[in-house]
PDB file of C-alpha atoms in Angstrom:
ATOM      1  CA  UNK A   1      -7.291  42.961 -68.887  1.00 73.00           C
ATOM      2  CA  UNK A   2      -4.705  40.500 -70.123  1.00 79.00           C
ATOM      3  CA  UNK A   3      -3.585  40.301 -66.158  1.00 86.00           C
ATOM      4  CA  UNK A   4      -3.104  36.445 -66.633  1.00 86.00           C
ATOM      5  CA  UNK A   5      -6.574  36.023 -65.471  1.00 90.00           C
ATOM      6  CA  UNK A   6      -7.680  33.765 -68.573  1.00 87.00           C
ATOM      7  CA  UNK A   7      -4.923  31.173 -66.965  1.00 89.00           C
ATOM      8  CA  UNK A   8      -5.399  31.914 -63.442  1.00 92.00           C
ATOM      9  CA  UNK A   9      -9.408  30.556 -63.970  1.00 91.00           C
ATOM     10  CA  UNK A  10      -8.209  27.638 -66.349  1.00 89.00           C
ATOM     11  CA  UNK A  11      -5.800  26.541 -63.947  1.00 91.00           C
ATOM     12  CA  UNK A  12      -8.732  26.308 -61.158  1.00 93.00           C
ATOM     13  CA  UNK A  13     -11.277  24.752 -63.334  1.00 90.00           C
ATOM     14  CA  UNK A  14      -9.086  22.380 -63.889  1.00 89.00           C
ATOM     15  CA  UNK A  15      -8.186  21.449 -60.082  1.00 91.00           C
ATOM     16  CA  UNK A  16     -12.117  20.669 -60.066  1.00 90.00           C
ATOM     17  CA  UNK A  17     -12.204  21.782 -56.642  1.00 92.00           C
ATOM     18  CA  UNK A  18     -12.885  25.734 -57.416  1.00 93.00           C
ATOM     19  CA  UNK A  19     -15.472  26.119 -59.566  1.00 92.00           C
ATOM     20  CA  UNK A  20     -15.478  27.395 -63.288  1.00 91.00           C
ATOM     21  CA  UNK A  21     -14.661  31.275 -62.903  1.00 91.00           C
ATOM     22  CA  UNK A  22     -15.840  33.029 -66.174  1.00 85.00           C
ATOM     23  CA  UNK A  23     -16.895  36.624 -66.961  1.00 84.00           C
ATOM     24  CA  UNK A  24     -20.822  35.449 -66.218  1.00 79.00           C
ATOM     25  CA  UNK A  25     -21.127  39.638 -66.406  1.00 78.00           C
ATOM     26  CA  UNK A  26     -20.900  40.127 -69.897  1.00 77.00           C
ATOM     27  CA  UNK A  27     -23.121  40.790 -71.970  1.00 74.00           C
ATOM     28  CA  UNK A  28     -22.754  38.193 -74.279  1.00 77.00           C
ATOM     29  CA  UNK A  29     -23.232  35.732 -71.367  1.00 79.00           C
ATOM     30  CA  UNK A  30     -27.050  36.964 -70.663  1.00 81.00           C
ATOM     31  CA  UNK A  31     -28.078  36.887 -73.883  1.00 80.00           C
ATOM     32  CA  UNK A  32     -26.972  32.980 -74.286  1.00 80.00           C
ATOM     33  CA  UNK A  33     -27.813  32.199 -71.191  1.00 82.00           C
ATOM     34  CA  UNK A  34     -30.696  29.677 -70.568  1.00 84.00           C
ATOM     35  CA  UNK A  35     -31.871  31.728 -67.672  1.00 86.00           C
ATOM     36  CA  UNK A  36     -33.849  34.362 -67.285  1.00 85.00           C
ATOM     37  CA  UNK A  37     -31.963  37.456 -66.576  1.00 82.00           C
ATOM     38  CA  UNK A  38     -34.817  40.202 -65.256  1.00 84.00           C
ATOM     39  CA  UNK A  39     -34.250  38.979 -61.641  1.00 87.00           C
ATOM     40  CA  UNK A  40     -30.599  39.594 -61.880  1.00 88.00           C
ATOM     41  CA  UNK A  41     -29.268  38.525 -58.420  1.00 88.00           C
ATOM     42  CA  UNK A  42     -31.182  35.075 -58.972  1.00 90.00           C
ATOM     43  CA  UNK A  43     -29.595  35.045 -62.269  1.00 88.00           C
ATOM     44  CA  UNK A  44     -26.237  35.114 -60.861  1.00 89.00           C
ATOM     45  CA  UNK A  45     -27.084  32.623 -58.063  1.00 90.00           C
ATOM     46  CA  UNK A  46     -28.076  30.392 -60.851  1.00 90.00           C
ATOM     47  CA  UNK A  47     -25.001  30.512 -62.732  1.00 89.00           C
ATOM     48  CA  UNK A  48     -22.819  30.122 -60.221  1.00 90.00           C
ATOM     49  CA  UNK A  49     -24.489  27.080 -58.935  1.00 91.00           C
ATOM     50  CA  UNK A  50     -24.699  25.694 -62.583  1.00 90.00           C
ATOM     51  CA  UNK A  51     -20.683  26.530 -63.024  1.00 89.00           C
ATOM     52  CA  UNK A  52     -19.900  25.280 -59.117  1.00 93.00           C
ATOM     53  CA  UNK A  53     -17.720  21.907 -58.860  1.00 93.00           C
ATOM     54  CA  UNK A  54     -18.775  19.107 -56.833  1.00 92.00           C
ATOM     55  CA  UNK A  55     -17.910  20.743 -53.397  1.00 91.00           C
ATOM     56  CA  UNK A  56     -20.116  23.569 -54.035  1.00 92.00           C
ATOM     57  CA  UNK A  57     -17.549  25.734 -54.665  1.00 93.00           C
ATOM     58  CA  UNK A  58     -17.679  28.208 -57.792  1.00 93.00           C
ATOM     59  CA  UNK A  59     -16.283  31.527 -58.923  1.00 92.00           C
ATOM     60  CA  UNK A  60     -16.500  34.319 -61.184  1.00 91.00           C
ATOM     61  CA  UNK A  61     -13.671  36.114 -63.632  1.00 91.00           C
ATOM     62  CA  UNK A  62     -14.100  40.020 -62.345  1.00 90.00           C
ATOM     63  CA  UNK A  63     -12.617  43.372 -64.385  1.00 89.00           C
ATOM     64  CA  UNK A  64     -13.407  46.185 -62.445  1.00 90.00           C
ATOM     65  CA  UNK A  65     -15.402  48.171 -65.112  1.00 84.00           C
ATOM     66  CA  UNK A  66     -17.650  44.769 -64.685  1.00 86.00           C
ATOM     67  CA  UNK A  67     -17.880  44.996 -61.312  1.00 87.00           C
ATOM     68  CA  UNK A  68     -19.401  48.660 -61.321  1.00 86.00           C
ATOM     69  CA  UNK A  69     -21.948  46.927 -63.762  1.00 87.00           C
ATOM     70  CA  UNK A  70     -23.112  44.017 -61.696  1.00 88.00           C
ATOM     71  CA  UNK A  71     -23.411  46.652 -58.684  1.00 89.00           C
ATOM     72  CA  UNK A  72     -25.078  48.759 -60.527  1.00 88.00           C
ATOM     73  CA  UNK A  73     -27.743  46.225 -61.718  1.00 88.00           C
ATOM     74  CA  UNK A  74     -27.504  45.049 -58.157  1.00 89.00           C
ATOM     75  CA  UNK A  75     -28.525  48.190 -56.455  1.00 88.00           C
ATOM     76  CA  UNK A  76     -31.445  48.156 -59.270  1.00 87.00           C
ATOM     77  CA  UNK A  77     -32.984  44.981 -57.707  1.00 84.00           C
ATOM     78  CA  UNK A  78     -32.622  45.457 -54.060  1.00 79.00           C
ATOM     79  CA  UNK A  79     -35.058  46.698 -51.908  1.00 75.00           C
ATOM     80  CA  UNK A  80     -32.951  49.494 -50.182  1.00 65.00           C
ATOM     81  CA  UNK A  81     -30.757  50.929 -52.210  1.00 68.00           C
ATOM     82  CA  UNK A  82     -28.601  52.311 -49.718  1.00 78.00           C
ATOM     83  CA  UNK A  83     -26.968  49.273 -48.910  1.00 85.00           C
ATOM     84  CA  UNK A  84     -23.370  49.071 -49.001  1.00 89.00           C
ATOM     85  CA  UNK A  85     -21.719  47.624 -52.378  1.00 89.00           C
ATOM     86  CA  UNK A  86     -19.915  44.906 -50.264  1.00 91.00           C
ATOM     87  CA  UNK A  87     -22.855  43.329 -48.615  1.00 91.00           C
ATOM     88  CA  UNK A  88     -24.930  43.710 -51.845  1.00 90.00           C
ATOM     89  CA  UNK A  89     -21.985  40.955 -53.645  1.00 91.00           C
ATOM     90  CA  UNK A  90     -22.204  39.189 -50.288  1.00 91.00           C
ATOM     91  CA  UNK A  91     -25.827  38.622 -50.452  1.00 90.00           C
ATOM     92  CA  UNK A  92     -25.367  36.965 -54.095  1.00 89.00           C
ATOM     93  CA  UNK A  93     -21.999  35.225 -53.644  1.00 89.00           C
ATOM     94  CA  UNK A  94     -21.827  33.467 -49.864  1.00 86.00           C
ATOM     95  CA  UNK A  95     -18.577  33.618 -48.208  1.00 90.00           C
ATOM     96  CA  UNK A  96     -17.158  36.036 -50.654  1.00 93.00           C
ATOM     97  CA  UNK A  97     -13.285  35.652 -51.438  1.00 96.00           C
ATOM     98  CA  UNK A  98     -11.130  37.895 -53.322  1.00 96.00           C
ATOM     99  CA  UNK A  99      -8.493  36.366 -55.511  1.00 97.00           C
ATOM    100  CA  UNK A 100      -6.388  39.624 -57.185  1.00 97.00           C
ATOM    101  CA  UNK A 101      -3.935  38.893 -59.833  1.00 96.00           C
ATOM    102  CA  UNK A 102      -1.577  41.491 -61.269  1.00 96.00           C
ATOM    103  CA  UNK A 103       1.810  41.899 -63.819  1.00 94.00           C
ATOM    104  CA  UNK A 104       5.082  43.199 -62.483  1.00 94.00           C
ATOM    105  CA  UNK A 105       5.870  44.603 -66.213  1.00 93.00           C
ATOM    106  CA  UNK A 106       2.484  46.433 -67.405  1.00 94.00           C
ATOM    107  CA  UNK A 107       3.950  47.435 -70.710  1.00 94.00           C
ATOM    108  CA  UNK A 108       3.906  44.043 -71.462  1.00 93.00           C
ATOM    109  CA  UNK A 109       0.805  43.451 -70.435  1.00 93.00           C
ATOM    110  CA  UNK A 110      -0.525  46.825 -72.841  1.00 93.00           C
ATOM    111  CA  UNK A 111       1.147  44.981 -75.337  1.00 92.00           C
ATOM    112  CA  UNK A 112      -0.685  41.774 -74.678  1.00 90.00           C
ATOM    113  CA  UNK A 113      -3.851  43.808 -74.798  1.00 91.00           C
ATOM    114  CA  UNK A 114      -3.235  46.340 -77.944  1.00 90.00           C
ATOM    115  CA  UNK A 115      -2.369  42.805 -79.979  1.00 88.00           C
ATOM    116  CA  UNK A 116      -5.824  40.877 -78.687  1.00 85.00           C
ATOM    117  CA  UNK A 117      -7.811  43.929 -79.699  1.00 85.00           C
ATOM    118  CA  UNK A 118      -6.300  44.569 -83.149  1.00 86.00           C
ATOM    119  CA  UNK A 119      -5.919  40.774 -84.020  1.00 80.00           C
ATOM    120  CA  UNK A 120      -8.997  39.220 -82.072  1.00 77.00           C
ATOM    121  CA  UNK A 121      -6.579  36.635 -80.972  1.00 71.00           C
ATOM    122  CA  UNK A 122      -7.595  36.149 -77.143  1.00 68.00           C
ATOM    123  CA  UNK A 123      -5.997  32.779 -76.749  1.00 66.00           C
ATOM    124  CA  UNK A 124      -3.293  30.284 -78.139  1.00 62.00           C
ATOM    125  CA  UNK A 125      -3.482  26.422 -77.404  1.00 58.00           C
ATOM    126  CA  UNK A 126      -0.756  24.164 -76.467  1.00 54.00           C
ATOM    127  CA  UNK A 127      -1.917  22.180 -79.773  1.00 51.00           C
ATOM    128  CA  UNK A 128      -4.917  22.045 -82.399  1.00 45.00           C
ATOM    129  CA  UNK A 129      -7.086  19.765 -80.490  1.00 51.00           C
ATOM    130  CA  UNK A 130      -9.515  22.627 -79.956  1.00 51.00           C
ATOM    131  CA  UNK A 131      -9.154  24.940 -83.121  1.00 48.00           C
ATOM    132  CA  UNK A 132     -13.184  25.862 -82.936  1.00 47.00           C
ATOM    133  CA  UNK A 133     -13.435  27.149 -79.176  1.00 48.00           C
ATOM    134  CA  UNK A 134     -14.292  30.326 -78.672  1.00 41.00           C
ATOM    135  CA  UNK A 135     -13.596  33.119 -76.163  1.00 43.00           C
ATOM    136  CA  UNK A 136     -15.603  35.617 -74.866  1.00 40.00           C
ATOM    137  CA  UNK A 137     -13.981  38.606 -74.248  1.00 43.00           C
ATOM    138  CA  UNK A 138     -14.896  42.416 -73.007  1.00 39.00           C
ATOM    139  CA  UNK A 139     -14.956  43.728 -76.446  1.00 37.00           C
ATOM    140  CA  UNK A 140     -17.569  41.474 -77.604  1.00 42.00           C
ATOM    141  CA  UNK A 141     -15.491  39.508 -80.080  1.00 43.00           C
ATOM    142  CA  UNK A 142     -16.539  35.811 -79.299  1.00 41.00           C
ATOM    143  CA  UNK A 143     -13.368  33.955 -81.600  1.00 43.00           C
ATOM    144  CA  UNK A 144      -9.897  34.128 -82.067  1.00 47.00           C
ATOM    145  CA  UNK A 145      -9.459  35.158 -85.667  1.00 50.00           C
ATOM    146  CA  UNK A 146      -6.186  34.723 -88.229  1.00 55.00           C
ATOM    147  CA  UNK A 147      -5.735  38.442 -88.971  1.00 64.00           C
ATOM    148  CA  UNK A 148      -2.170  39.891 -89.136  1.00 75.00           C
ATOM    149  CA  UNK A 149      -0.502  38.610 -85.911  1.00 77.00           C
ATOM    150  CA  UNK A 150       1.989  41.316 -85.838  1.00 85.00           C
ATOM    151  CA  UNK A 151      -0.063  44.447 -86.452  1.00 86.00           C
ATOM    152  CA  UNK A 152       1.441  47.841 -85.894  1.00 88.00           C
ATOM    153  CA  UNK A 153       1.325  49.103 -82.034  1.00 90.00           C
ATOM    154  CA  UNK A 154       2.201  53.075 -81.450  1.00 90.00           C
ATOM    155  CA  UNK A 155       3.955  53.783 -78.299  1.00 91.00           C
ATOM    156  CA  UNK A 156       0.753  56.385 -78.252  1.00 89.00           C
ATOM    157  CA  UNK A 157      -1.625  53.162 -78.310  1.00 92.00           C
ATOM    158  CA  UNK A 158       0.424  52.017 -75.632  1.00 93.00           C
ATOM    159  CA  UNK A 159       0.093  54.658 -73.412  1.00 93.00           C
ATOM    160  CA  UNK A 160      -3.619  54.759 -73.867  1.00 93.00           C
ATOM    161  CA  UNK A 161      -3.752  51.183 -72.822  1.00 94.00           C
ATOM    162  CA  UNK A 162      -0.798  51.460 -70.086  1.00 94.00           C
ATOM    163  CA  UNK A 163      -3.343  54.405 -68.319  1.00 95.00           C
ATOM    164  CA  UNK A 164      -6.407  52.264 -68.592  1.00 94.00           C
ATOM    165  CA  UNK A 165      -4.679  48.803 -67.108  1.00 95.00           C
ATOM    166  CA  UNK A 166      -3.458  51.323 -63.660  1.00 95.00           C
ATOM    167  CA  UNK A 167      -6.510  53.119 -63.512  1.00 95.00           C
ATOM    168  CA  UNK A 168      -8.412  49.359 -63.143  1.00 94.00           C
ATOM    169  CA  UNK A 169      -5.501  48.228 -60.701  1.00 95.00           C
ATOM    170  CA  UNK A 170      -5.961  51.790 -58.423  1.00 96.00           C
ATOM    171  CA  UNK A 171      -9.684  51.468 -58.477  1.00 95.00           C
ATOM    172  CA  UNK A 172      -9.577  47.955 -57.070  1.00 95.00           C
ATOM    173  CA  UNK A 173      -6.948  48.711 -54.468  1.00 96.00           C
ATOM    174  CA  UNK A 174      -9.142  51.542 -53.432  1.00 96.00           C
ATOM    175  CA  UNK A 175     -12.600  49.374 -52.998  1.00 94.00           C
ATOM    176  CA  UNK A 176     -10.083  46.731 -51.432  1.00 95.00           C
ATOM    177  CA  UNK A 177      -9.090  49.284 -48.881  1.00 95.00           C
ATOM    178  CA  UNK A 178     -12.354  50.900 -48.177  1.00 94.00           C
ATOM    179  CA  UNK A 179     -14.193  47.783 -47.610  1.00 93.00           C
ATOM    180  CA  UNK A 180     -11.750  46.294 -45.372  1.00 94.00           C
ATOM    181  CA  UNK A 181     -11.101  43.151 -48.125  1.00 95.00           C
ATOM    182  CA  UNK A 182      -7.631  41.381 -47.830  1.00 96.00           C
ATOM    183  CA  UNK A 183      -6.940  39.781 -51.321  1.00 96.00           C
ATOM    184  CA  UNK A 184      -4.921  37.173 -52.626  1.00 97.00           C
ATOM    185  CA  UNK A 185      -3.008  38.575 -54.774  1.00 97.00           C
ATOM    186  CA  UNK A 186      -1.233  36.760 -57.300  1.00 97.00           C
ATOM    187  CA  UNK A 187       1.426  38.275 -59.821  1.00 97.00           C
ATOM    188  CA  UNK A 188       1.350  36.617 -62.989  1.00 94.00           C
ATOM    189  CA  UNK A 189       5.186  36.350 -63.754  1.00 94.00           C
ATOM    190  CA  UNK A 190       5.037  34.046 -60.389  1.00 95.00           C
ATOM    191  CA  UNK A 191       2.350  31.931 -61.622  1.00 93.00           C
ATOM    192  CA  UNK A 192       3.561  31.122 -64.862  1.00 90.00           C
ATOM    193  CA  UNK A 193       7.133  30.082 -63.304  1.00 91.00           C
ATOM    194  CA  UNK A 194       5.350  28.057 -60.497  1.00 91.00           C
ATOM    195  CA  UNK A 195       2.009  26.802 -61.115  1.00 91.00           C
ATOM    196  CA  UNK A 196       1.222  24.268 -58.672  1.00 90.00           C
ATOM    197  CA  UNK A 197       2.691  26.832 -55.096  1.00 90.00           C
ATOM    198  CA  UNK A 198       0.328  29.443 -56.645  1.00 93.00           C
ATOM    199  CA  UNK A 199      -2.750  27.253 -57.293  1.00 93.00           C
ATOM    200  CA  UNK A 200      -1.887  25.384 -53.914  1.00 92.00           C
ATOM    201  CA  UNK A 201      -2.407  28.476 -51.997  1.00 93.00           C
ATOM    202  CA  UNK A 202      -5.221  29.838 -53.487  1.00 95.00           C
ATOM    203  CA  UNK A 203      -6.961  26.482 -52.270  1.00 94.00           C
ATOM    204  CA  UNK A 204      -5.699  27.346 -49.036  1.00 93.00           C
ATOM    205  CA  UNK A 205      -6.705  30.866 -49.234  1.00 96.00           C
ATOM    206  CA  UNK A 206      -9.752  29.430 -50.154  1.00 95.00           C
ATOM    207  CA  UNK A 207     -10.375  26.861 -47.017  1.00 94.00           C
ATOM    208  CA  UNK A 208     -10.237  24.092 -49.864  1.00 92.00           C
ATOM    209  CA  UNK A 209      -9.027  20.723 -48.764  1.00 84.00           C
ATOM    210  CA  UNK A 210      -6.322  19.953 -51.713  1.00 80.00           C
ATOM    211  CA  UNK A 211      -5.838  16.622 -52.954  1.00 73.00           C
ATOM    212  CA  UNK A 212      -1.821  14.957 -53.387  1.00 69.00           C
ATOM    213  CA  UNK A 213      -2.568  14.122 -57.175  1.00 70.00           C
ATOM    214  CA  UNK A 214      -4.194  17.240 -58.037  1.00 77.00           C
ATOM    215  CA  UNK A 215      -4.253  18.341 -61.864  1.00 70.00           C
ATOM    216  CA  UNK A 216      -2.902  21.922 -62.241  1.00 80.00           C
ATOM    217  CA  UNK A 217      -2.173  22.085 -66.175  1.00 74.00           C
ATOM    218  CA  UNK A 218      -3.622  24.648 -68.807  1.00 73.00           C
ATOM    219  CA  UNK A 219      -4.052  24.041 -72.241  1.00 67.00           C
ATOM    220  CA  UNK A 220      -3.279  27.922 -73.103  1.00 67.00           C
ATOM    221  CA  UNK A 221       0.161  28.519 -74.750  1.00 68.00           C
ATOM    222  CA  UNK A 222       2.143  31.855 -73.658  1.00 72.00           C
ATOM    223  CA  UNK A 223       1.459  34.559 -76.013  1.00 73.00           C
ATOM    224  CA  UNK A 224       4.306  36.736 -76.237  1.00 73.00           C
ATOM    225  CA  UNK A 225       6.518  35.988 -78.498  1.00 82.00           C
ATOM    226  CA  UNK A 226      10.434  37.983 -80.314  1.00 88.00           C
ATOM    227  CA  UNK A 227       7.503  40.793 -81.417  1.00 89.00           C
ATOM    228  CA  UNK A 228       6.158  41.540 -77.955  1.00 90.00           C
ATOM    229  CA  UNK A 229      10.082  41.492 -77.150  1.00 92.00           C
ATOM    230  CA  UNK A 230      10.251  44.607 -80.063  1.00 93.00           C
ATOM    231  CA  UNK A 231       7.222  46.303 -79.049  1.00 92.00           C
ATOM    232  CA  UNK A 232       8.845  46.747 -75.111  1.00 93.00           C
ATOM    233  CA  UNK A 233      11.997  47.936 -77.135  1.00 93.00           C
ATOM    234  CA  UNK A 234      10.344  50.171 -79.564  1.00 92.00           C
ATOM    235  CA  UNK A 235       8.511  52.060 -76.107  1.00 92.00           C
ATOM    236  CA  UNK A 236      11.456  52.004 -74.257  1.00 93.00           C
ATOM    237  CA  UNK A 237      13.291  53.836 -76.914  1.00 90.00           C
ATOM    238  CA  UNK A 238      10.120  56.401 -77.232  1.00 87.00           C
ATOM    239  CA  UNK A 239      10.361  56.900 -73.500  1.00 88.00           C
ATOM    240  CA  UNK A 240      14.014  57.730 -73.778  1.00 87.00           C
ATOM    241  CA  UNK A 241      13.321  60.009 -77.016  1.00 81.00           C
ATOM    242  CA  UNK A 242      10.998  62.094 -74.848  1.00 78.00           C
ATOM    243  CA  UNK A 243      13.292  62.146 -71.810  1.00 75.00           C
ATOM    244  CA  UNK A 244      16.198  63.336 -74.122  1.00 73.00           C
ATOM    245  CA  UNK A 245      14.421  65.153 -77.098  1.00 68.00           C
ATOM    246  CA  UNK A 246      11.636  68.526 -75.957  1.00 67.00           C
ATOM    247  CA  UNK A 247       8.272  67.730 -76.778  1.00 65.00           C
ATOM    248  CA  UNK A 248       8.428  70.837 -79.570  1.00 65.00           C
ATOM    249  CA  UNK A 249      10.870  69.049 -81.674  1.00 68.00           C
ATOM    250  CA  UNK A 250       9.470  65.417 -81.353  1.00 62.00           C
ATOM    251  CA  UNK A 251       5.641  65.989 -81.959  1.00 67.00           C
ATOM    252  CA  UNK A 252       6.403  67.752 -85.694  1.00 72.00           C
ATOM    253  CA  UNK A 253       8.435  64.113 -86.806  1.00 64.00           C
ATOM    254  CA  UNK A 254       5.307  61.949 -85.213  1.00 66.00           C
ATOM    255  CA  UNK A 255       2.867  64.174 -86.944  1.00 69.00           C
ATOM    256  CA  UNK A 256       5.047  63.990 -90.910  1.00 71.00           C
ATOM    257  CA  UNK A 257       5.468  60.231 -89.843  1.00 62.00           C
ATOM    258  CA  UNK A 258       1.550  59.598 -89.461  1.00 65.00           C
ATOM    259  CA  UNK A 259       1.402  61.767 -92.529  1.00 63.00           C
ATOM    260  CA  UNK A 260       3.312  59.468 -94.860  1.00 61.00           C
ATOM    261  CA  UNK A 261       1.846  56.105 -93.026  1.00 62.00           C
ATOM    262  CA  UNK A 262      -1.535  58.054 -94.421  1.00 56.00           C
ATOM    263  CA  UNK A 263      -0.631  58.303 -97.934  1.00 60.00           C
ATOM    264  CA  UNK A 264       1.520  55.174 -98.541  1.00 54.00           C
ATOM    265  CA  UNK A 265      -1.745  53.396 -97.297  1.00 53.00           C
ATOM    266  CA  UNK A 266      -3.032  51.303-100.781  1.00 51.00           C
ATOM    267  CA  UNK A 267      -6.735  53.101-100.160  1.00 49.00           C
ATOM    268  CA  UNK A 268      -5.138  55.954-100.166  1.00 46.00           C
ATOM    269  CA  UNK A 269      -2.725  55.958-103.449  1.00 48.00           C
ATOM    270  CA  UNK A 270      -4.082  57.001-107.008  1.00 47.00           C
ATOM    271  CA  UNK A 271      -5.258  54.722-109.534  1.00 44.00           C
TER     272      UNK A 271
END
C-alpha cells in the first residue's frame, strides 16, 4: 500500500524482460477478465502467461491481505487441502521469486495512502499524454479523479493507516521466515534515487540475462509534494504534543476541535 510498488512494476514492464506485474487478484480484474475464473489456479496460469514478456517471464503485484485471498481460493480448488501455502503458489507460479519492496519513512507513506483514498488520485504522469488511463486499485476505485488534492488528514487517520501499513510489513516478514523465502527487498527511497542499480539487480535476482541498452524509465511523476511535507510536520508536532502534554488534557481540545469542524461544516449551518 503506496510502498512504491505501482513504480517498482512499471519500471519492469518496461525493461520487457519481466513480465507485466499487476494486482491480477482483485476483484475488479476477474470480473473484466476474458477468462473464466471458476477454475481459479488455471485462471491465474492464464493470466500470467497472457501478461508474460517474450522470455516467458511474468509477474504479479502482491499486498498481503491479497495474498491470504488467492490462498484461500487456492486451498478451495486443490485436491488436499492440507498442503502447505508455499507449494500451493508454487504449483501456480513456476520458479517462484519474491521481490519485497518497503519505505524507510512510513509516515510518509500513510500520507501517500490517506491522500489516494480521500482524493482517488492513485497516480500522476510525467505529462498529459495519457489523461484517460485508469488504475485499479484495492479500494475498488478504477480512475484518478480531480477532487480536492489537499484534503484534510488527522494525525488520528494517520495512525490508523501507520498500524495497518506495519501490520502488512510484519505479516510478510513472518510468512518470509516461516517458509524459508529469501526476498529481494527493495526500499523505495533507493529506487527512486537510483533506478537502473535497483532494476539491474532485480534481473539478476531474477536469473534474467540484462541487455546494455535496456529501457528503465516510468512515466509516473512523484506524488508528494510542500503538503505531504506539512502533513509529516503537522504528526510530528502531534507526536510531540502527546509526549509533552497527558492524554487527560489533550483528548478534551481534540474532542471541542472536532466539535466546531462539525458545526462550521455548510450542511451543518442554519438557513
Amino acid at each position: 500500500m503506496r510502498s512504491g510498488s505501482t513504480l517498482l512494476c512499471d519500471l519492469l514492464t518496461n525493461t520487457k524482460l519481466a513480465g507485466q506485474p499487476q494486482e491480477f487478484f482483485l476483484p475488479q480484474w476477474e470480473k473484466k477478465s476474458k477468462f473464466d475464473t471458476t477454475n481459479y489456479p488455471e485462471y491465474l496460469q492464464k493470466m500470467l502467461e497472457s501478461f508474460a514478456s517474450s522470455n516467458g517471464v511474468s509477474g504479479v503485484k502482491l499486498m498481503w491481505c491479497n495474498c491470504e485471498y488467492v490462498i484461500r481460493r487456492l486451498h478451495k480448488s486443490s485436491e488436499s487441502s492440507s498442503k502447505p501455502d508455499l507449494e500451493l503458489l508454487k504449483e501456480v507460479f513456476p520458479d517462484l521469486k519474491f521481490v519485497f519492496i518497503s519505505r524507510r519513512s512510513k509516515v510518509r507513506q500513510a500520507i501517500s495512502l490517506a491522500r489516494s483514498v480521500k482524493t482517488k488520485q492513485w497516480n500522476k504522469y510525467q505529462d498529459s499524454q495519457n489523461p484517460g488511463k485508469t488504475s485499479f486499485n484495492r479500494y475498488g476505485n478504477i480512475y484518478n479523479s480531480q477532487k480536492n488534492p489537499y484534503p484534510y488528514i488527522s494525525p488520528g487517520t494517520l495512525e490508523v493507516y501507520l498500524s495497518q501499513i506495519k501490520k502488512d510489513e510484519s505479516a510478510w516478514f513472518e510468512f518470509f521466515k516461516n517458509n524459508n523465502i529469501e526476498p529481494q527487498i527493495i526500499i523505495y527511497e533507493e529506487l527512486a534515487q537510483n533506478k537502473q542499480k535497483n532494476i539491474n539487480n532485480i534481473l539478476q535476482f531474477l536469473d534474467i540475462q540484462t541487455l546494455e541498452d535496456l529501457n528503465i524509465d516510468s512515466f509516473f511523476k512523484k506524488q508528494a509534494d510542500f503538503y505531504t511535507d506539512f502533513l509529516v510536520l503537522q504528526y510530528q508536532i502531534y507526536k510531540a504534543l502527546n509526549w509533552l502534554i497527558p492524554s487527560w488534557i489533550l483528548k478534551p481540545l481534540f474532542l471541542i476541535k472536532n466539535y466546531f469542524n462539525y458545526i462550521i461544516k455548510p450542511e451543518h449551518k442554519k438557513s
